[in-house]
mmCIF file of C-alpha atoms and ligand atoms in Angstrom:
data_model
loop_
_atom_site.group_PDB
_atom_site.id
_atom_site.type_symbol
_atom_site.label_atom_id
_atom_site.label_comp_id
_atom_site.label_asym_id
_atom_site.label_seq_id
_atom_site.Cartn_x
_atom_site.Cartn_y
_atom_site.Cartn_z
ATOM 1 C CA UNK A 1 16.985 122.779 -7.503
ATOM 2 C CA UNK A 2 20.509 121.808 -6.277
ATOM 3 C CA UNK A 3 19.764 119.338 -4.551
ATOM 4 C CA UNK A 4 17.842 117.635 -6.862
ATOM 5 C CA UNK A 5 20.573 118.063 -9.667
ATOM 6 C CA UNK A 6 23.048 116.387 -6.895
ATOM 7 C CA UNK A 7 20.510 113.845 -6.446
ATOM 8 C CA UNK A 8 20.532 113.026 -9.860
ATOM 9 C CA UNK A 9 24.255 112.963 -10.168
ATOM 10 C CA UNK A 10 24.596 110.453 -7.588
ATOM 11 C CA UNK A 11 21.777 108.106 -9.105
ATOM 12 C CA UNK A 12 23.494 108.382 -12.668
ATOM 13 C CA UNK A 13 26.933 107.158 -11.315
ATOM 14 C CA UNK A 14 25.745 104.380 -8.788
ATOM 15 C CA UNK A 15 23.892 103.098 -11.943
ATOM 16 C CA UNK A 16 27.516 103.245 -13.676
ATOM 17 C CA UNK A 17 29.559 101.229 -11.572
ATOM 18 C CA UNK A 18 27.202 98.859 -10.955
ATOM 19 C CA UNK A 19 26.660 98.235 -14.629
ATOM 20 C CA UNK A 20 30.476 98.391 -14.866
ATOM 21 C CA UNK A 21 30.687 95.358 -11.771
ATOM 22 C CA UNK A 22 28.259 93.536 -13.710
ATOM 23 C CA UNK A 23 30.630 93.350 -17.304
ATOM 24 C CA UNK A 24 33.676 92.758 -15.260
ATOM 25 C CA UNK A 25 34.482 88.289 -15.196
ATOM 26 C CA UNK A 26 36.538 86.503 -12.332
ATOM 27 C CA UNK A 27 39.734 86.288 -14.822
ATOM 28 C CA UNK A 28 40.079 89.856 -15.108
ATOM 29 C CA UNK A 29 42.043 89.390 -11.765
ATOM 30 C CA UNK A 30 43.161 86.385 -12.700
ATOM 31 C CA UNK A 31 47.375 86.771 -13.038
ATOM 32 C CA UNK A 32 49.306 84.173 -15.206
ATOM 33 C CA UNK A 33 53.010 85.793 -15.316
ATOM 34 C CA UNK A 34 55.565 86.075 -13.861
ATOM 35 C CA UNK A 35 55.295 82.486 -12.572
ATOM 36 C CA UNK A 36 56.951 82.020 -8.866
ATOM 37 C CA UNK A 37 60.328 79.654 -9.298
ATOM 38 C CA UNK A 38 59.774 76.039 -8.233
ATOM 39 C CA UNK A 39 61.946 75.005 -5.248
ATOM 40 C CA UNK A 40 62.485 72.215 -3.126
ATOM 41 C CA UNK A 41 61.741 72.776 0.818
ATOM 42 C CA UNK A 42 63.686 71.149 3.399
ATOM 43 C CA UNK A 43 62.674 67.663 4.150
ATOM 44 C CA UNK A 44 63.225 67.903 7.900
ATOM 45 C CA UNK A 45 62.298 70.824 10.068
ATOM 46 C CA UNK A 46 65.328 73.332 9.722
ATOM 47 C CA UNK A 47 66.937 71.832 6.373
ATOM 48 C CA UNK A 48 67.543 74.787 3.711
ATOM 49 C CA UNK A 49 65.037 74.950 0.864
ATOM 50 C CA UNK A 50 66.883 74.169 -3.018
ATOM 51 C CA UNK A 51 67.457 78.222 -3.583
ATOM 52 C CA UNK A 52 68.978 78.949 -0.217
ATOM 53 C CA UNK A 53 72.593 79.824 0.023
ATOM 54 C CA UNK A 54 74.047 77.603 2.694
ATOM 55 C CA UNK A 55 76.045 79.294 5.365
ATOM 56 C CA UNK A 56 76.743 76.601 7.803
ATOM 57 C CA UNK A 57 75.668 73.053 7.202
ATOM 58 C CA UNK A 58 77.658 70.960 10.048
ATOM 59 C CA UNK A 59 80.684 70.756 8.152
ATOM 60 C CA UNK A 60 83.244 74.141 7.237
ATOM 61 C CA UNK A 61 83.243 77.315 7.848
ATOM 62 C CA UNK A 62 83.952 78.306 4.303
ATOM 63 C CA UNK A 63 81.407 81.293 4.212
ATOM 64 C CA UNK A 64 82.855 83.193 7.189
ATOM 65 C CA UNK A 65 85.450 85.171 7.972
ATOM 66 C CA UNK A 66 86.791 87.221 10.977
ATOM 67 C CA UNK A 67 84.564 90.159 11.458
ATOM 68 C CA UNK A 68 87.470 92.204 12.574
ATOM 69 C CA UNK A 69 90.103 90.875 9.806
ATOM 70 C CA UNK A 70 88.006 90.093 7.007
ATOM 71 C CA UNK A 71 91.064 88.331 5.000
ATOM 72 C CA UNK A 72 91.246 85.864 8.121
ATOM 73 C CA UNK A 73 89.419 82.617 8.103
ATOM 74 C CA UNK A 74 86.646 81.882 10.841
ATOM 75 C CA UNK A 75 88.854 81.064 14.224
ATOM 76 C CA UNK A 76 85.246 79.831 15.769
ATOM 77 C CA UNK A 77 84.753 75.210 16.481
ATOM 78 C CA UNK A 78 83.280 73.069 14.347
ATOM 79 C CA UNK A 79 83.247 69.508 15.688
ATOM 80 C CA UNK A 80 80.519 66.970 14.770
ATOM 81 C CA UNK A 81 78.168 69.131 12.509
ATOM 82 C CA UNK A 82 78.191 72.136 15.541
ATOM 83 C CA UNK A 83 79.848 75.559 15.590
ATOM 84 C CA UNK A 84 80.711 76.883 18.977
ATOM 85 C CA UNK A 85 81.653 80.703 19.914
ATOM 86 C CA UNK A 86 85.286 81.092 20.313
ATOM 87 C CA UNK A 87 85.109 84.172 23.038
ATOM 88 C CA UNK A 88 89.108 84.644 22.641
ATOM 89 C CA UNK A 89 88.578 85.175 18.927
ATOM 90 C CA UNK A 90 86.283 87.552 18.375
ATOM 91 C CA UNK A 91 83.003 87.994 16.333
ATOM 92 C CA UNK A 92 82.562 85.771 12.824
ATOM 93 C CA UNK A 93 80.245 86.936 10.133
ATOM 94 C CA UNK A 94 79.666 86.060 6.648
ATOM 95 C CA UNK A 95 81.934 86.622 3.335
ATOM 96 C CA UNK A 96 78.778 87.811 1.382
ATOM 97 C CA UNK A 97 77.158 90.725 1.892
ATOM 98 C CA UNK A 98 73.604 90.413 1.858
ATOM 99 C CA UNK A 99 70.920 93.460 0.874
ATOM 100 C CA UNK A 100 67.064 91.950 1.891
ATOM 101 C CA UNK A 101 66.836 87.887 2.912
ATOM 102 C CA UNK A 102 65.386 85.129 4.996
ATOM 103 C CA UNK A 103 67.142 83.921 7.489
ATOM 104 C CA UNK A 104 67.035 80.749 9.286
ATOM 105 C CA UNK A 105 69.652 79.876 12.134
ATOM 106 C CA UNK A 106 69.616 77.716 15.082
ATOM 107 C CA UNK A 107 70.894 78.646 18.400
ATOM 108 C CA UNK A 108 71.400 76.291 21.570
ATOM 109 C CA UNK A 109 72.515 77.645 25.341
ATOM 110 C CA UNK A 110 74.894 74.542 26.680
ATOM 111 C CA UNK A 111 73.623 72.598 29.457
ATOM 112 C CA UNK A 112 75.552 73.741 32.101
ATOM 113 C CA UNK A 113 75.398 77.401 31.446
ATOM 114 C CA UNK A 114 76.270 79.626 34.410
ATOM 115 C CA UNK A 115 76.371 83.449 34.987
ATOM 116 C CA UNK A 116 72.961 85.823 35.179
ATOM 117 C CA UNK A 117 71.263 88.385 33.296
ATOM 118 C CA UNK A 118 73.136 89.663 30.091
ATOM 119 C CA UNK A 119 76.421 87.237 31.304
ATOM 120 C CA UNK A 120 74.283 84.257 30.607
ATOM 121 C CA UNK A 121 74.807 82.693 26.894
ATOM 122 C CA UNK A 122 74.551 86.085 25.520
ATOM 123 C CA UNK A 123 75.226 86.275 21.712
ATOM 124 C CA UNK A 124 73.425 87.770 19.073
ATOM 125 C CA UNK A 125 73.662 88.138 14.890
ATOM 126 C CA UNK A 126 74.271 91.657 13.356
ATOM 127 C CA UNK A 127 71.247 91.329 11.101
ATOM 128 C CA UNK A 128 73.361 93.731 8.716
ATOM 129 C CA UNK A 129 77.274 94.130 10.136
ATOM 130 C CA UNK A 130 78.890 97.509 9.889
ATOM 131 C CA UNK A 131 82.088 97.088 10.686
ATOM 132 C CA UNK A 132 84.444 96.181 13.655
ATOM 133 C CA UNK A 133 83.406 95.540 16.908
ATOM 134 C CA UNK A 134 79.412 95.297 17.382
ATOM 135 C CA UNK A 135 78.345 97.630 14.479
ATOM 136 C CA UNK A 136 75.161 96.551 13.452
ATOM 137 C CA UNK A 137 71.487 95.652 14.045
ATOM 138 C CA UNK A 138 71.542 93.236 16.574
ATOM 139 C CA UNK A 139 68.821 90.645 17.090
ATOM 140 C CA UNK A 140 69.391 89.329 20.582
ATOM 141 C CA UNK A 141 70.438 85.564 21.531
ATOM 142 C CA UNK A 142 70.546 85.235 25.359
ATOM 143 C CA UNK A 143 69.681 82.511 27.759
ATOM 144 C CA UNK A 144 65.935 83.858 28.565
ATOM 145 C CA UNK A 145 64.778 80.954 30.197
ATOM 146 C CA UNK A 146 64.210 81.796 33.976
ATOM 147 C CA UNK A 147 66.319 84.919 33.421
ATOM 148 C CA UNK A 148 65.675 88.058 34.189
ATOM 149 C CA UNK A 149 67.392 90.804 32.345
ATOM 150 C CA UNK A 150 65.594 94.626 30.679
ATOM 151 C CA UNK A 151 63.210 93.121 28.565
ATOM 152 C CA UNK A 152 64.431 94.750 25.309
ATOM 153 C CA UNK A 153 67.706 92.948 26.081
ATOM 154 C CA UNK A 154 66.202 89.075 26.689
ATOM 155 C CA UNK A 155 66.138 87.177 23.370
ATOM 156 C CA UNK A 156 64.250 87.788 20.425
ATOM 157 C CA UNK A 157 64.680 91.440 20.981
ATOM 158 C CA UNK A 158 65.836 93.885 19.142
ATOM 159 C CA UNK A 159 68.498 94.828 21.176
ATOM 160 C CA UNK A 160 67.523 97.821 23.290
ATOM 161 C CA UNK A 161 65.180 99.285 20.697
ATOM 162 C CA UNK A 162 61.755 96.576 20.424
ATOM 163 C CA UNK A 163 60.971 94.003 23.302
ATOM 164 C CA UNK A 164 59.925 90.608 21.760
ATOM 165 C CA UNK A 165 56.338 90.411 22.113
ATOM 166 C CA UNK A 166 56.224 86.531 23.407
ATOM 167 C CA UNK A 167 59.430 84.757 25.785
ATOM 168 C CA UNK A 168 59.205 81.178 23.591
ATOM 169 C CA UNK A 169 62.487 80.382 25.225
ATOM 170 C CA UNK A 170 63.210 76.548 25.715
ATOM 171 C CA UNK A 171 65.771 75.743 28.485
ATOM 172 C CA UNK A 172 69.509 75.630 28.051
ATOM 173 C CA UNK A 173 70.642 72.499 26.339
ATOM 174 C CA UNK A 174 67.731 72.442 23.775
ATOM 175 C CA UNK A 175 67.926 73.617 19.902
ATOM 176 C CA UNK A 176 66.291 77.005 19.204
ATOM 177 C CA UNK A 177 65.386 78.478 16.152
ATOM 178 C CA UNK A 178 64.907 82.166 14.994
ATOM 179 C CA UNK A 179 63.224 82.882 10.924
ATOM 180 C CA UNK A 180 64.088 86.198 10.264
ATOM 181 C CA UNK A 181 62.577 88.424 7.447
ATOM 182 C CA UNK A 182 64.883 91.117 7.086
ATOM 183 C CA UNK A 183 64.472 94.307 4.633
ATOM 184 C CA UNK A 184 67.503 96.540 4.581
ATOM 185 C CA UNK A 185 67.437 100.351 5.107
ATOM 186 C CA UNK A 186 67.394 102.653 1.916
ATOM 187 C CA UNK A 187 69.407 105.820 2.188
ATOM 188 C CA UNK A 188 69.021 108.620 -0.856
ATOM 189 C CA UNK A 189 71.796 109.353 -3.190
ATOM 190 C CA UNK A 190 72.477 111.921 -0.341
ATOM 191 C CA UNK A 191 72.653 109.609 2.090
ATOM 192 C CA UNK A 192 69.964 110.383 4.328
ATOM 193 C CA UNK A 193 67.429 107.729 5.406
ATOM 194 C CA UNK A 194 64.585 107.313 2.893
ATOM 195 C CA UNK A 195 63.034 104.048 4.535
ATOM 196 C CA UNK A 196 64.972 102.377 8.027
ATOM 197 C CA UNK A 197 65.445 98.733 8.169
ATOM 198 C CA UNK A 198 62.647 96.660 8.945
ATOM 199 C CA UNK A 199 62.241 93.276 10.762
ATOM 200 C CA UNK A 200 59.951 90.055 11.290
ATOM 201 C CA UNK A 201 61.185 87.388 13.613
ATOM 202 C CA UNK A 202 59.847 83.880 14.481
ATOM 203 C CA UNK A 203 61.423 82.385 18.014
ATOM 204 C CA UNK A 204 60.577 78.661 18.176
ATOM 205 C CA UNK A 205 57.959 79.053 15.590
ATOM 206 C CA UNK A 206 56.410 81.590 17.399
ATOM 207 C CA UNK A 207 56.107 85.519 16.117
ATOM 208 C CA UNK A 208 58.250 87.790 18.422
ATOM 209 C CA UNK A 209 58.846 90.503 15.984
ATOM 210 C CA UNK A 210 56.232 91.907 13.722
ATOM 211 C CA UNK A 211 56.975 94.171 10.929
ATOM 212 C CA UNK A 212 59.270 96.405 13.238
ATOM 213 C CA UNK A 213 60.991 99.783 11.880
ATOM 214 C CA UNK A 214 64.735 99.850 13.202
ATOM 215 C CA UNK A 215 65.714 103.566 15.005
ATOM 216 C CA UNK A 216 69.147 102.684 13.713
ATOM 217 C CA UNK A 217 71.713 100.467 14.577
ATOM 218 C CA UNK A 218 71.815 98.879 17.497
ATOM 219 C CA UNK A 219 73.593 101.241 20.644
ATOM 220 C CA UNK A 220 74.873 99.649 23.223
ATOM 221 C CA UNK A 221 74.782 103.338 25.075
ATOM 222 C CA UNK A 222 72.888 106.272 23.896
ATOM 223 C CA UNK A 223 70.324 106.780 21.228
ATOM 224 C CA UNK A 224 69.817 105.294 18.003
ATOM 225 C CA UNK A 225 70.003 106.598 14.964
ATOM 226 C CA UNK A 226 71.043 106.336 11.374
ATOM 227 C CA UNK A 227 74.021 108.013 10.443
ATOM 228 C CA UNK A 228 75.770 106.485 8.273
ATOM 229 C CA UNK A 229 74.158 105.405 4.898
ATOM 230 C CA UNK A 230 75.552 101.417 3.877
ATOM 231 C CA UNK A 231 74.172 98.938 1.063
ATOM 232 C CA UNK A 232 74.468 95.495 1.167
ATOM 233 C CA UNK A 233 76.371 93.647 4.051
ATOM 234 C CA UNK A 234 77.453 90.809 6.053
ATOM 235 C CA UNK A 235 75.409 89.093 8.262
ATOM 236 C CA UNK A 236 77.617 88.735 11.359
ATOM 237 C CA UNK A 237 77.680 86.425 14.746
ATOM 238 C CA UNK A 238 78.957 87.705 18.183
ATOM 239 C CA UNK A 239 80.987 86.134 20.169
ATOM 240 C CA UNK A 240 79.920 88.028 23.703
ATOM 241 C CA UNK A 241 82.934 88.672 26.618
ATOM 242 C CA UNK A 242 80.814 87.339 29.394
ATOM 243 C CA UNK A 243 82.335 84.678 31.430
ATOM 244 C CA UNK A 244 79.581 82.061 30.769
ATOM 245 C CA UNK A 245 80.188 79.216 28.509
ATOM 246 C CA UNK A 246 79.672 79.423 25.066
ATOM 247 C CA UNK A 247 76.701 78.901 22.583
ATOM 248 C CA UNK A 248 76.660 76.656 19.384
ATOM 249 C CA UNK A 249 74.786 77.288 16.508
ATOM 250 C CA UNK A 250 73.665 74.881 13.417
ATOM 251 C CA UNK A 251 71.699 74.829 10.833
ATOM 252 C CA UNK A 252 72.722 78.409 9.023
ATOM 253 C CA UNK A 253 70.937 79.296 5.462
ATOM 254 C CA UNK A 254 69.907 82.719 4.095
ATOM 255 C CA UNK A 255 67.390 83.441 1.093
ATOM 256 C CA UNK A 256 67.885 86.597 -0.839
ATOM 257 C CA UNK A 257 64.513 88.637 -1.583
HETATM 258 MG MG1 MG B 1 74.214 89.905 22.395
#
């Protein structure tokens, strides 16, 4: 008798949805509003979309400061449309503060690099900067081309937490490019961790970083781990104290989310 009651059941309510499938039209998942704003792309390969906010374009370095003086201006060399590291200076990172974005940034070894392993055209950008010093979640620029370092130190890592997944790496004197998707951490009202910081990264086009979770920020020794809560910050650029000569970067633009 059960059986047959569950039977029926089971008959009754197949019959229902597919009655229901049969009333339902292709516009019923058709969605009109909110329309997505209308913006300009770059015209050439790198060139910041209309609704970007423009952090280096070959000309000033009016949206940086000194990452350990923020009331200084940038000390780092801008000379015909490049910015170059200036080692003796010190790390550079952006007035605003910046919550979830997309970057774009291009990155180019020099030609006549020297040095090995992480003392060859290491730099990196503090996807979010905390501070003085090398406080932050680092995404890894190094010369990874015919260089052997640990592999969650060669570029397009996440430095010392997730190993790129592909070495795209073009030899030192070309332009590189990294697209970055990053989503910032969320702490509680209590400040504990309610969802870490999350990352996507293209390296010459090429995916190297897929949806990662962050352990924390990025620990030069030790373990990661988030303990401090932060909101929105700057995104910074390092200026490494190896001995080998310095990078340039062009191209800069973010994209809030
Ligand atoms: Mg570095």
């Amino acid at each position: 008798m059960k059986r047959k009651l569950l039977l029926t059941m089971l008959l009754a309510s197949g019959f229902c949805a597919a009655n229901a499938q049969e009333k339902a039209k292709p516009e019923d998942t058709e969605v009109y509003s909110p329309v997505p704003p209308e913006i300009k792309p770059g015209k050439k390969c790198g060139e910041a979309p209309s609704d970007a906010i423009v952090l280096f374009d070959g000309h000033n370095l009016d949206q940086w400061v000194m990452a350990d003086d923020r009331n200084a201006p940038a000390k780092w060399t801008v000379n015909k449309g490049i910015l170059t590291v200036n080692k003796q200076s010190g790390n550079i990172e952006t007035q605003r503060t910046f919550t979830n974005y997309q970057l774009h940034i291009e990155w180019q070894v020099p030609s006549n690099i020297t040095g090995s392993g992480q003392a060859r055209g290491n730099s990196g950008i503090f996807l979010a900067s905390l501070g003085k010093g090398d406080a932050g979640y680092e995404l890894q620029i190094l010369d990874s081309y015919n260089n052997k370092t640990y592999t969650n130190g060669q570029a397009g890592s996440i430095y010392k937490q997730f190993v790129p997944l592909a070495n795209p790496t073009l030899p030192p004197g070309e332009w590189q490019t990294y697209d970055v998707i990053w989503t910032a951490p969320v702490f509680g009202s209590d400040g504990t961790l309610v969802f870490p910081a999350k990352v996507t990264v293209l390296f010459n086009g090429v995916l190297v970083q897929n949806g990662v979770e962050l352990k924390g920020p990025t620990q030069y020794i030790g373990t990661p781990a988030y303990r401090q809560p932060h909101g929105a910050s700057p995104i910074k650029l390092q200026a490494h104290g190896d001995k080998s000569e310095p990078l340039s970067f062009r191209n800069i633009w973010v994209r809030e989310i």
